[in-house]
Coordinates of C-alpha atoms in Angstrom, one line a residue:
M96 CA -18.9 -20.2 -13.9
N97 CA -18.0 -22.3 -17.0
F98 CA -15.5 -25.1 -17.2
V99 CA -12.8 -22.9 -18.7
N100 CA -13.0 -20.3 -15.9
A101 CA -13.2 -23.1 -13.3
G102 CA -10.1 -24.7 -14.7
R103 CA -8.2 -21.4 -14.8
Q104 CA -9.2 -20.6 -11.2
R105 CA -8.0 -24.1 -10.1
Q106 CA -4.6 -23.6 -12.0
I107 CA -4.0 -20.2 -10.5
G108 CA -5.0 -21.5 -7.1
L109 CA -2.5 -24.3 -7.4
A110 CA 0.2 -21.9 -8.4
F111 CA -0.4 -19.5 -5.5
D112 CA -0.6 -22.5 -3.1
L113 CA 2.9 -23.6 -4.2
I114 CA 4.2 -20.0 -3.8
E115 CA 2.7 -19.9 -0.3
K116 CA 4.2 -23.3 0.7
Y117 CA 7.6 -22.1 -0.5
R118 CA 7.3 -18.9 1.6
N119 CA 6.4 -21.0 4.6
N120 CA 9.3 -23.4 4.1
E121 CA 7.0 -26.3 3.4
G122 CA 7.8 -29.0 1.0
I123 CA 6.8 -28.6 -2.6
D124 CA 6.2 -31.5 -5.0
I125 CA 8.5 -31.0 -8.0
V126 CA 5.8 -32.5 -10.3
D127 CA 3.3 -29.9 -9.2
L128 CA 5.8 -27.1 -9.6
T129 CA 6.9 -28.2 -13.1
R130 CA 3.3 -28.7 -14.1
A131 CA 2.2 -25.3 -12.9
V132 CA 5.2 -23.6 -14.6
S133 CA 4.6 -25.6 -17.8
E134 CA 0.9 -24.5 -18.0
L135 CA 1.7 -20.9 -17.3
L136 CA 4.5 -20.9 -19.9
R137 CA 2.2 -22.4 -22.4
K138 CA -0.3 -19.6 -21.8
Y139 CA 2.5 -17.0 -22.0
H140 CA 3.7 -18.4 -25.3
N141 CA 0.2 -18.5 -26.7
Q142 CA -0.3 -14.8 -25.7
N143 CA 2.9 -13.9 -27.6
C144 CA 1.8 -15.8 -30.6
A145 CA -1.7 -14.4 -30.7
P146 CA -1.6 -11.1 -28.9
D147 CA -5.2 -10.2 -29.9
E148 CA -6.5 -13.1 -27.9
H149 CA -6.7 -13.3 -24.1
W150 CA -4.6 -16.2 -22.9
I151 CA -2.9 -15.0 -19.7
N152 CA -3.7 -12.3 -17.2
S153 CA -1.4 -10.2 -14.9
Q154 CA -2.1 -12.5 -11.9
E155 CA -1.0 -15.5 -13.9
I156 CA 2.2 -13.7 -15.1
E157 CA 3.0 -12.7 -11.5
A158 CA 2.6 -16.4 -10.5
L159 CA 4.8 -17.5 -13.4
H160 CA 7.6 -15.1 -12.4
A161 CA 7.4 -16.3 -8.7
L162 CA 7.4 -20.0 -9.7
L163 CA 10.3 -19.6 -12.1
G164 CA 12.2 -18.0 -9.2
I165 CA 11.4 -20.9 -7.0
L166 CA 12.5 -23.4 -9.7
K167 CA 15.7 -21.4 -10.3
K168 CA 16.6 -21.5 -6.6
G169 CA 15.8 -25.3 -6.5
I170 CA 18.2 -25.9 -9.4
E171 CA 20.9 -23.8 -7.8
E172 CA 20.5 -25.9 -4.6
L173 CA 20.9 -29.1 -6.7
E174 CA 24.1 -27.7 -8.3
D175 CA 25.5 -26.9 -4.9
I176 CA 25.1 -30.6 -3.9
K177 CA 27.7 -31.7 -6.4

């Protein structure tokens, strides 16, 4: 396994760990959540800009959608505090 693949596996592992923690009602570090969303959004953007290159896979897109849903719910909860 090369460094790029190892990094990709680590990033997707972090994303799915965050999703699992959320499903188990465990605390999620907002920095970890925003970092994971940012990285996956970057890959998604790169894929749209260079569709002939492989930037993001279906598993990462699935994780991005789940993490964005978690982030959205967190923002809604913050708005309810007002």
